PDB file of C-alpha atoms and ligand atoms in Angstrom:
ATOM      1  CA  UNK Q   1       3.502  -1.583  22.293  1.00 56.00           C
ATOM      2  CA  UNK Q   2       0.043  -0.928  21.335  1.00 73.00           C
ATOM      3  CA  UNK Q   3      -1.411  -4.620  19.553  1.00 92.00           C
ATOM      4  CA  UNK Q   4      -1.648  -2.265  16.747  1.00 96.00           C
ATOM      5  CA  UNK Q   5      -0.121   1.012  15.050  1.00 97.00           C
ATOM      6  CA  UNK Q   6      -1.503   3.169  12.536  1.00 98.00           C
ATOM      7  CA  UNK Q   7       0.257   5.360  10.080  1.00 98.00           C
ATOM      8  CA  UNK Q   8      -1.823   8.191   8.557  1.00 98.00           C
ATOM      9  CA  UNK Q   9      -0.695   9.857   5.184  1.00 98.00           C
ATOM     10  CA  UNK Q  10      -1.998  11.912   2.964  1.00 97.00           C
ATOM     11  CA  UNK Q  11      -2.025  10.767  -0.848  1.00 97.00           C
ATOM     12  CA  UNK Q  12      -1.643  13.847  -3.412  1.00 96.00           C
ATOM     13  CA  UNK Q  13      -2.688  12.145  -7.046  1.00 97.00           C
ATOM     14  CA  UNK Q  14      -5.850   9.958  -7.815  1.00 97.00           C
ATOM     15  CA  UNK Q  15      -3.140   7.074  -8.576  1.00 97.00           C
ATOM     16  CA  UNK Q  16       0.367   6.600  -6.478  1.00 97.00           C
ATOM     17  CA  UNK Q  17       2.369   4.361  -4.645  1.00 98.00           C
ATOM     18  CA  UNK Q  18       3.868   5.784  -1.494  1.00 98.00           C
ATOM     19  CA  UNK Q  19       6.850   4.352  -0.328  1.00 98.00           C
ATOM     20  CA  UNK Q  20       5.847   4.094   3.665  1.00 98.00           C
ATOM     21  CA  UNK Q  21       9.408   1.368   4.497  1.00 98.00           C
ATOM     22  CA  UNK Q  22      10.574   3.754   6.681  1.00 98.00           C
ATOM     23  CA  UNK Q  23       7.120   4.318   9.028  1.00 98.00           C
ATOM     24  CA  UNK Q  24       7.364   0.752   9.199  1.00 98.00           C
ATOM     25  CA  UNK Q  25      10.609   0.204  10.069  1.00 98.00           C
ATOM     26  CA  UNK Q  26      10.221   2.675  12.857  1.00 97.00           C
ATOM     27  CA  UNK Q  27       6.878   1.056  14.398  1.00 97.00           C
ATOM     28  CA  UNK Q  28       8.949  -1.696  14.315  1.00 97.00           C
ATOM     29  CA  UNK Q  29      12.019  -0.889  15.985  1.00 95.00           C
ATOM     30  CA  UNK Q  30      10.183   0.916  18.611  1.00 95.00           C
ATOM     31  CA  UNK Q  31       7.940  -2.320  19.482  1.00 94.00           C
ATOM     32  CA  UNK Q  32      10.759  -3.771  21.099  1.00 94.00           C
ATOM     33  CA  UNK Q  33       9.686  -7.019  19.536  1.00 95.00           C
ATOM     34  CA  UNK Q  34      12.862  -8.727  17.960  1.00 95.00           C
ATOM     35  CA  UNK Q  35      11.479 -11.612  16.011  1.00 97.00           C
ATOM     36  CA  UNK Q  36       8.195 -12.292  14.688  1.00 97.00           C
ATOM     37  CA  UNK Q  37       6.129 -11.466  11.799  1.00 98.00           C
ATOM     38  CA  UNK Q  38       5.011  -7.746  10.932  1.00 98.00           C
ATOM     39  CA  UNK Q  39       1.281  -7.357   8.547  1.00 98.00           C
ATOM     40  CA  UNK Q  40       0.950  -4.116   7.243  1.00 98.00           C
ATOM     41  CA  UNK Q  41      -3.212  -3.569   6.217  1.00 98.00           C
ATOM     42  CA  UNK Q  42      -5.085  -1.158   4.855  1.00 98.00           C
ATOM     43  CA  UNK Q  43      -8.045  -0.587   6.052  1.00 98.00           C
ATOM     44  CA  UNK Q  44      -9.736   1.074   2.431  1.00 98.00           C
ATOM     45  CA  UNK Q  45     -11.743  -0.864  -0.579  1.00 98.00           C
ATOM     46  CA  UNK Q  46      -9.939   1.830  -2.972  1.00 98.00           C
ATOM     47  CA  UNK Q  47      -6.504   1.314  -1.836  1.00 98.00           C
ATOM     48  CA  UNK Q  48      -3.917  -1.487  -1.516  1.00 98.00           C
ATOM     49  CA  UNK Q  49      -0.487  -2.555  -0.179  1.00 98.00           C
ATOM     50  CA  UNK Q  50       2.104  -4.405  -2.253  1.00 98.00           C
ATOM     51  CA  UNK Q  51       6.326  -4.812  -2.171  1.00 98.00           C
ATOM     52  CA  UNK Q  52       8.235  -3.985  -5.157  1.00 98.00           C
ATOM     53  CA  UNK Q  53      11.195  -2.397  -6.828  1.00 98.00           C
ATOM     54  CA  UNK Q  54      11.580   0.946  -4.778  1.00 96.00           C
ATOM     55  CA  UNK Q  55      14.998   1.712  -6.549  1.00 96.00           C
ATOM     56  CA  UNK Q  56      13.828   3.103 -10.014  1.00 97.00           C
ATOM     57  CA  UNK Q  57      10.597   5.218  -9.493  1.00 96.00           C
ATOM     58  CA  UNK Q  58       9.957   3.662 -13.189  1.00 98.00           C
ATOM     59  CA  UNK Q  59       8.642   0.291 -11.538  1.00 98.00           C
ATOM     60  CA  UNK Q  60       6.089   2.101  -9.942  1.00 98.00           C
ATOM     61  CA  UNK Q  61       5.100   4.466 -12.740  1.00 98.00           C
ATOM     62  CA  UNK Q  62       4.581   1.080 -15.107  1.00 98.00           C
ATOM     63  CA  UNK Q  63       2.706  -0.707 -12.404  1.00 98.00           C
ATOM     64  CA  UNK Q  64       0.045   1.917 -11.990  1.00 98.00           C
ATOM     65  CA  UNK Q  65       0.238   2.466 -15.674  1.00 98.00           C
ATOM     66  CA  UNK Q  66      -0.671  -1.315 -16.758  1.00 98.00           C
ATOM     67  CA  UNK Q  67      -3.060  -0.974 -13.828  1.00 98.00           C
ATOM     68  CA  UNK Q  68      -4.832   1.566 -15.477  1.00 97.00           C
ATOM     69  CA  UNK Q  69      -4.564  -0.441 -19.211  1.00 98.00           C
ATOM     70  CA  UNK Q  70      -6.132  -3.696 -17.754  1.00 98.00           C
ATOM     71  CA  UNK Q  71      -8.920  -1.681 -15.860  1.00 98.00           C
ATOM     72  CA  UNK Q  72      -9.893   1.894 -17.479  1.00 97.00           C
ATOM     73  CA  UNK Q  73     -11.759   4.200 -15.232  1.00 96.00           C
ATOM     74  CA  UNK Q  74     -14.747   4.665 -18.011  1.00 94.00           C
ATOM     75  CA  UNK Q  75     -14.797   1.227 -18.434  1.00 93.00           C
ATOM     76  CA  UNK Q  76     -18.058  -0.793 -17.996  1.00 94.00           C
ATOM     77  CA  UNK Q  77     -19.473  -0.956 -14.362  1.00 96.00           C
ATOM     78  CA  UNK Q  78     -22.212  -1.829 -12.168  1.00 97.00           C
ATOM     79  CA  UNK Q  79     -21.109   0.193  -9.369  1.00 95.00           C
ATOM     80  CA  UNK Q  80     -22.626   3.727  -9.559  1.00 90.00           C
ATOM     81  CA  UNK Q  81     -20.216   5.691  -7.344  1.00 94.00           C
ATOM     82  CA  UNK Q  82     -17.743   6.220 -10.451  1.00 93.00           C
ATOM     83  CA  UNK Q  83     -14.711   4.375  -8.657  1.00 97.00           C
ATOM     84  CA  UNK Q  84     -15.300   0.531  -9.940  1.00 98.00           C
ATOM     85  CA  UNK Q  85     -11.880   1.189 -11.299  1.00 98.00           C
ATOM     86  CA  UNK Q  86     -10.118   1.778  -7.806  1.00 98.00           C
ATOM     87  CA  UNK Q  87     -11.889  -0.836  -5.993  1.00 98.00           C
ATOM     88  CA  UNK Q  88     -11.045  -3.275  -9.380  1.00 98.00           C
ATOM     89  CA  UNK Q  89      -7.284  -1.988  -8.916  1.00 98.00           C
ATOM     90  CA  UNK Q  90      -7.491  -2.541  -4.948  1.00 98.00           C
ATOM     91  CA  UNK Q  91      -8.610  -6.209  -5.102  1.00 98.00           C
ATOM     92  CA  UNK Q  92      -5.714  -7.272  -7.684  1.00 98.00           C
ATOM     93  CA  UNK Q  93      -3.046  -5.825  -5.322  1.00 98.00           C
ATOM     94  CA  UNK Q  94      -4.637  -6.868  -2.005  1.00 98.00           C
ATOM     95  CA  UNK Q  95      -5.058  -5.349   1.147  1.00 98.00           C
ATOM     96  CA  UNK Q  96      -2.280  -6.617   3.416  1.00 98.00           C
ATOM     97  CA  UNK Q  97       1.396  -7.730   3.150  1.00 98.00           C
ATOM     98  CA  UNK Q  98       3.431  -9.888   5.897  1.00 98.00           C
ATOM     99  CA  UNK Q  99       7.413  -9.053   6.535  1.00 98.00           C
ATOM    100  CA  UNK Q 100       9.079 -11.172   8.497  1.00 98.00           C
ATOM    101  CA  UNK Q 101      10.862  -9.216  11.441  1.00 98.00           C
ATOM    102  CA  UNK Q 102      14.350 -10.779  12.513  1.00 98.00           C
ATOM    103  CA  UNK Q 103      16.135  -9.037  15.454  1.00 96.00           C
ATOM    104  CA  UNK Q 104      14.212  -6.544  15.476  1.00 95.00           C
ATOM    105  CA  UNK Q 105      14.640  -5.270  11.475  1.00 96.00           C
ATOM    106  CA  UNK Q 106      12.467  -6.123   8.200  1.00 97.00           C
ATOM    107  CA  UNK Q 107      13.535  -8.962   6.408  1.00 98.00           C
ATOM    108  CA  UNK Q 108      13.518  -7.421   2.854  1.00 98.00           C
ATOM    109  CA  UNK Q 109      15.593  -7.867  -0.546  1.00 98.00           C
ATOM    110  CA  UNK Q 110      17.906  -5.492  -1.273  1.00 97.00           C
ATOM    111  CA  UNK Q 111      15.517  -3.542  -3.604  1.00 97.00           C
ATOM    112  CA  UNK Q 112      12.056  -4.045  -1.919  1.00 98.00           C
ATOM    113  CA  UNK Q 113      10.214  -1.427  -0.749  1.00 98.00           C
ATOM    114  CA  UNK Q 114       6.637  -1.789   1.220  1.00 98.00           C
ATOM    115  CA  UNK Q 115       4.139   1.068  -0.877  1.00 98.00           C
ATOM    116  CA  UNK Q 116       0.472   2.139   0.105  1.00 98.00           C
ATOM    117  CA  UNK Q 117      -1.109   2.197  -3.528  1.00 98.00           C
ATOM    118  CA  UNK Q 118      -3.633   4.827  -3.873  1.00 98.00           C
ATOM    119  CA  UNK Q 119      -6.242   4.404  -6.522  1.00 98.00           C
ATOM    120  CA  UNK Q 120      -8.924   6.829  -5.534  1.00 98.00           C
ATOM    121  CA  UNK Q 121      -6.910   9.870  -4.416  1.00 98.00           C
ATOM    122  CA  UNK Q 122      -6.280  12.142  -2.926  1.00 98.00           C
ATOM    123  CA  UNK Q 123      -7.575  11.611   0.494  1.00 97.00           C
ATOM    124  CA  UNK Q 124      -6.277  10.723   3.534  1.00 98.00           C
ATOM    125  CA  UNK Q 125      -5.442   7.047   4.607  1.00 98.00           C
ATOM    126  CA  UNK Q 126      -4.773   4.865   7.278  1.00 98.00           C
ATOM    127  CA  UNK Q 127      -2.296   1.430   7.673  1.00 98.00           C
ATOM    128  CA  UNK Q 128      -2.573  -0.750  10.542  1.00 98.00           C
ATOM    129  CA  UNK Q 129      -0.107  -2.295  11.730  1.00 98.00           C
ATOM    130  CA  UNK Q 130       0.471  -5.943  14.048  1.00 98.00           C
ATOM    131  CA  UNK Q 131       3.611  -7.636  15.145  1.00 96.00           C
TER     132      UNK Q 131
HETATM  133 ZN1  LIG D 201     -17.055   2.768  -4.705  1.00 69.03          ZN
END
């Protein structure tokens, strides 16, 4: 296996969350590696990574929503390249999550679900990957 992966996708809305558990899972099954820990990073200052609820779509539409109550877009900013919102958004939901990776599967609850969260879309995006 390559020290890291990348998976490329293509985000469709200015906001989402894209469910990406199953690129994951399959970078990690085909690393061979049984045990260890798997960090999933995004390489953008617009975008983040975070694990939550991916049973009822809901959880994601109120997450971006109260995202988008605590930091408006035409809210006050420095930053003249009209995206202070996104890279606001990005910081409070971070860059990078870790999964630990027990015979060679994601350790996750039941209901989690590892989502790329876009917040100056569309564009195309890249996740790096290290076990
Ligand atoms: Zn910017």
């Amino acid at each position: 296996m390559k020290s890291v992966s990348t998976i490329k996708i293509r985000t469709s809305s200015r906001s989402d969350m894209v469910d990406i558990t199953s690129q994951v899972r399959q970078i990690v099954s085909e690393s061979g590696i049984s045990d260890g820990v798997c960090i999933v990073f995004v390489p953008h200052t617009t975008a983040g990574i975070t694990i939550n609820e991916g049973a009822d779509p809901n959880v994601c539409t109120d997450i971006l929503g109260k995202l988008n109550d605590l930091v408006p877009r035409d809210g006050r900013f420095l930053h003249m390249e009209g995206n202070s919102d996104s890279h606001v958004k990005a910081s409070l939901v971070g860059s990078s999550v870790s999964v630990i990776v027990e015979k060679g599967s994601l350790v996750l609850g039941t209901w989690q679900k590892i989502f790329f969260c876009e917040f100056d879309g569309p564009r195309s995006r890249r996740i790096y990957l290290t076990i």
